[in-house]
Tab-separated table of C-alpha atoms in Angstrom:
chain	number	residue	atom	x	y	z
F	1	UNK	CA	111.824	158.098	54.270
F	2	UNK	CA	113.681	154.841	54.847
F	3	UNK	CA	112.327	151.320	54.939
F	4	UNK	CA	112.626	151.280	58.747
F	5	UNK	CA	110.172	154.184	58.978
F	6	UNK	CA	107.766	152.852	56.357
F	7	UNK	CA	107.172	149.424	57.922
F	8	UNK	CA	105.650	150.605	61.233
F	9	UNK	CA	103.593	153.247	59.463
F	10	UNK	CA	102.340	150.721	56.902
F	11	UNK	CA	101.285	148.355	59.690
F	12	UNK	CA	99.455	151.170	61.446
F	13	UNK	CA	97.748	152.176	58.187
F	14	UNK	CA	96.512	148.664	57.564
F	15	UNK	CA	95.259	148.252	61.123
F	16	UNK	CA	93.415	151.571	60.942
F	17	UNK	CA	90.958	150.079	58.462
F	18	UNK	CA	90.105	147.159	60.729
F	19	UNK	CA	86.681	146.729	62.248
F	20	UNK	CA	85.921	149.066	65.130
F	21	UNK	CA	86.624	147.294	68.403
F	22	UNK	CA	86.371	148.859	71.845
F	23	UNK	CA	89.001	148.012	74.386
F	24	UNK	CA	89.314	148.407	78.113
F	25	UNK	CA	92.539	149.825	79.508
F	26	UNK	CA	94.898	146.917	80.097
F	27	UNK	CA	97.485	146.981	82.875
F	28	UNK	CA	100.882	147.412	81.278
F	29	UNK	CA	104.353	148.150	82.562
F	30	UNK	CA	106.705	149.912	80.195
F	31	UNK	CA	109.566	152.142	81.187
F	32	UNK	CA	110.126	155.016	78.796
F	33	UNK	CA	112.797	156.495	81.067
F	34	UNK	CA	113.588	160.176	80.936
F	35	UNK	CA	112.607	160.341	77.271
F	36	UNK	CA	111.476	163.462	75.618
F	37	UNK	CA	110.272	163.720	72.070
F	38	UNK	CA	110.629	166.593	69.665
F	39	UNK	CA	107.448	166.656	67.628
F	40	UNK	CA	105.614	169.513	65.950
F	41	UNK	CA	102.207	171.078	66.333
F	42	UNK	CA	99.704	171.726	63.547
F	43	UNK	CA	101.445	175.039	62.742
F	44	UNK	CA	104.697	173.076	62.193
F	45	UNK	CA	106.345	174.576	65.271
F	46	UNK	CA	108.655	172.238	67.177
F	47	UNK	CA	107.466	171.161	70.596
F	48	UNK	CA	109.426	169.192	73.187
F	49	UNK	CA	107.124	166.635	74.772
F	50	UNK	CA	108.560	165.562	78.130
F	51	UNK	CA	107.079	162.259	79.286
F	52	UNK	CA	107.572	162.929	82.998
F	53	UNK	CA	105.034	165.312	84.433
F	54	UNK	CA	103.506	166.243	87.748
F	55	UNK	CA	100.222	165.094	86.208
F	56	UNK	CA	98.746	161.791	85.164
F	57	UNK	CA	99.193	161.770	81.360
F	58	UNK	CA	97.201	160.130	78.591
F	59	UNK	CA	99.060	159.797	75.305
F	60	UNK	CA	96.507	159.188	72.582
F	61	UNK	CA	97.591	158.176	69.061
F	62	UNK	CA	95.191	158.845	66.176
F	63	UNK	CA	95.074	159.636	62.461
F	64	UNK	CA	92.702	161.545	60.211
F	65	UNK	CA	92.063	158.481	58.017
F	66	UNK	CA	91.189	156.223	60.969
F	67	UNK	CA	87.475	155.447	61.337
F	68	UNK	CA	87.753	154.059	64.894
F	69	UNK	CA	89.653	157.224	65.873
F	70	UNK	CA	86.787	159.414	64.667
F	71	UNK	CA	84.287	157.262	66.583
F	72	UNK	CA	86.296	157.466	69.805
F	73	UNK	CA	86.873	161.246	69.901
F	74	UNK	CA	83.468	162.363	71.316
F	75	UNK	CA	83.876	159.967	74.249
F	76	UNK	CA	87.447	161.187	74.840
F	77	UNK	CA	86.291	164.820	74.699
F	78	UNK	CA	83.658	164.156	77.400
F	79	UNK	CA	86.196	162.253	79.495
F	80	UNK	CA	88.648	165.156	79.410
F	81	UNK	CA	85.953	167.670	80.341
F	82	UNK	CA	85.528	165.638	83.510
F	83	UNK	CA	89.159	164.782	84.299
F	84	UNK	CA	91.272	167.694	83.058
F	85	UNK	CA	90.169	169.822	86.052
F	86	UNK	CA	91.334	166.935	88.280
F	87	UNK	CA	94.851	167.103	86.847
F	88	UNK	CA	94.819	164.709	83.891
F	89	UNK	CA	96.973	165.836	80.957
F	90	UNK	CA	96.159	164.651	77.432
F	91	UNK	CA	98.626	164.646	74.562
F	92	UNK	CA	96.992	163.736	71.236
F	93	UNK	CA	99.589	162.541	68.727
F	94	UNK	CA	98.579	162.341	65.079
F	95	UNK	CA	100.340	159.929	62.734
F	96	UNK	CA	99.658	162.149	59.757
F	97	UNK	CA	100.939	165.100	57.747
F	98	UNK	CA	100.481	168.660	58.952
F	99	UNK	CA	98.151	169.455	56.048
F	100	UNK	CA	95.868	166.491	56.804
F	101	UNK	CA	95.801	167.288	60.521
F	102	UNK	CA	94.891	170.948	59.922
F	103	UNK	CA	92.112	169.900	57.532
F	104	UNK	CA	90.821	167.312	60.037
F	105	UNK	CA	90.825	169.841	62.899
F	106	UNK	CA	88.615	172.203	60.891
F	107	UNK	CA	85.863	169.570	61.043
F	108	UNK	CA	86.532	167.617	64.240
F	109	UNK	CA	87.336	168.573	67.835
F	110	UNK	CA	90.407	166.762	69.114
F	111	UNK	CA	91.083	167.246	72.829
F	112	UNK	CA	94.399	167.915	74.489
F	113	UNK	CA	97.715	169.168	73.234
F	114	UNK	CA	97.930	168.143	69.576
F	115	UNK	CA	101.289	167.012	68.253
F	116	UNK	CA	102.207	165.458	64.911
F	117	UNK	CA	104.418	162.398	64.515
F	118	UNK	CA	104.900	162.468	60.766
F	119	UNK	CA	108.016	160.259	60.888
F	120	UNK	CA	106.907	157.659	63.441
F	121	UNK	CA	109.319	158.456	66.301
F	122	UNK	CA	106.645	158.379	69.012
F	123	UNK	CA	104.945	155.386	67.375
F	124	UNK	CA	108.176	153.396	67.674
F	125	UNK	CA	108.961	154.567	71.230
F	126	UNK	CA	105.540	153.486	72.507
F	127	UNK	CA	105.320	150.363	70.317
F	128	UNK	CA	102.026	151.412	68.708
F	129	UNK	CA	100.495	148.521	66.753
F	130	UNK	CA	97.208	150.046	65.621
F	131	UNK	CA	95.049	153.123	65.621
F	132	UNK	CA	93.762	154.450	67.862
F	133	UNK	CA	96.052	153.594	70.763
F	134	UNK	CA	96.153	155.122	74.225
F	135	UNK	CA	98.782	154.967	76.944
F	136	UNK	CA	98.367	156.114	80.543
F	137	UNK	CA	101.599	157.385	82.114
F	138	UNK	CA	102.100	157.896	85.811
F	139	UNK	CA	103.842	160.982	87.133
F	140	UNK	CA	107.235	159.317	86.618
F	141	UNK	CA	106.632	158.812	82.901
F	142	UNK	CA	106.021	155.054	83.248
F	143	UNK	CA	103.304	153.431	81.134
F	144	UNK	CA	100.858	151.772	83.526
F	145	UNK	CA	97.871	151.163	81.230
F	146	UNK	CA	97.408	150.898	77.503
F	147	UNK	CA	94.700	150.189	74.947
F	148	UNK	CA	95.510	149.341	71.352
F	149	UNK	CA	91.997	149.910	70.050
F	150	UNK	CA	89.265	152.492	70.556
F	151	UNK	CA	88.292	153.049	74.195
F	152	UNK	CA	84.843	153.909	75.464
F	153	UNK	CA	86.060	156.641	77.791
F	154	UNK	CA	82.625	156.765	79.452
F	155	UNK	CA	82.826	153.105	80.528
F	156	UNK	CA	82.740	152.862	84.333
F	157	UNK	CA	85.733	150.476	84.386
F	158	UNK	CA	87.883	153.080	82.624
F	159	UNK	CA	86.635	155.903	84.857
F	160	UNK	CA	87.284	153.840	88.012
F	161	UNK	CA	90.871	153.070	86.928
F	162	UNK	CA	91.643	156.719	86.312
F	163	UNK	CA	89.916	157.843	89.510
F	164	UNK	CA	91.973	155.334	91.550
F	165	UNK	CA	95.159	156.800	90.070
F	166	UNK	CA	94.085	160.322	91.003
F	167	UNK	CA	92.942	159.540	94.550
F	168	UNK	CA	95.763	159.746	97.117
């Protein structure tokens, strides 16, 4: 692992131990283009994650060692129970090793498609600065909202933003 890979991961590690802060989704415009990422699942099978989708997509970054991530997951689980039937896709990306993710998943429910970014490719593409971080992508793969802290997914402001994106 080179120095270029270690620096972003070290910053994320240090920020993961920060005090738990809840964030609202902030409007954000970031073009990720036609990008696709090759990541792996918890069984170490490669998976091509295409950013463009016919669904509204939440990309949620987390790690097994992250206290705020653990606190946020129940709220995110409830949110997805409500919005997955309405066409919201969730991709949960762990910045961890496969072994740690498998161990974590034995104890904790993590919603969505679970992918592992052991080498920080997705972290760099999205510009993740702390854990947890969430990015809302429109159907063209453009980031339109982000939160670089834990989100209370039951907060009415968050629910209203997502509902507005789903309503034609």
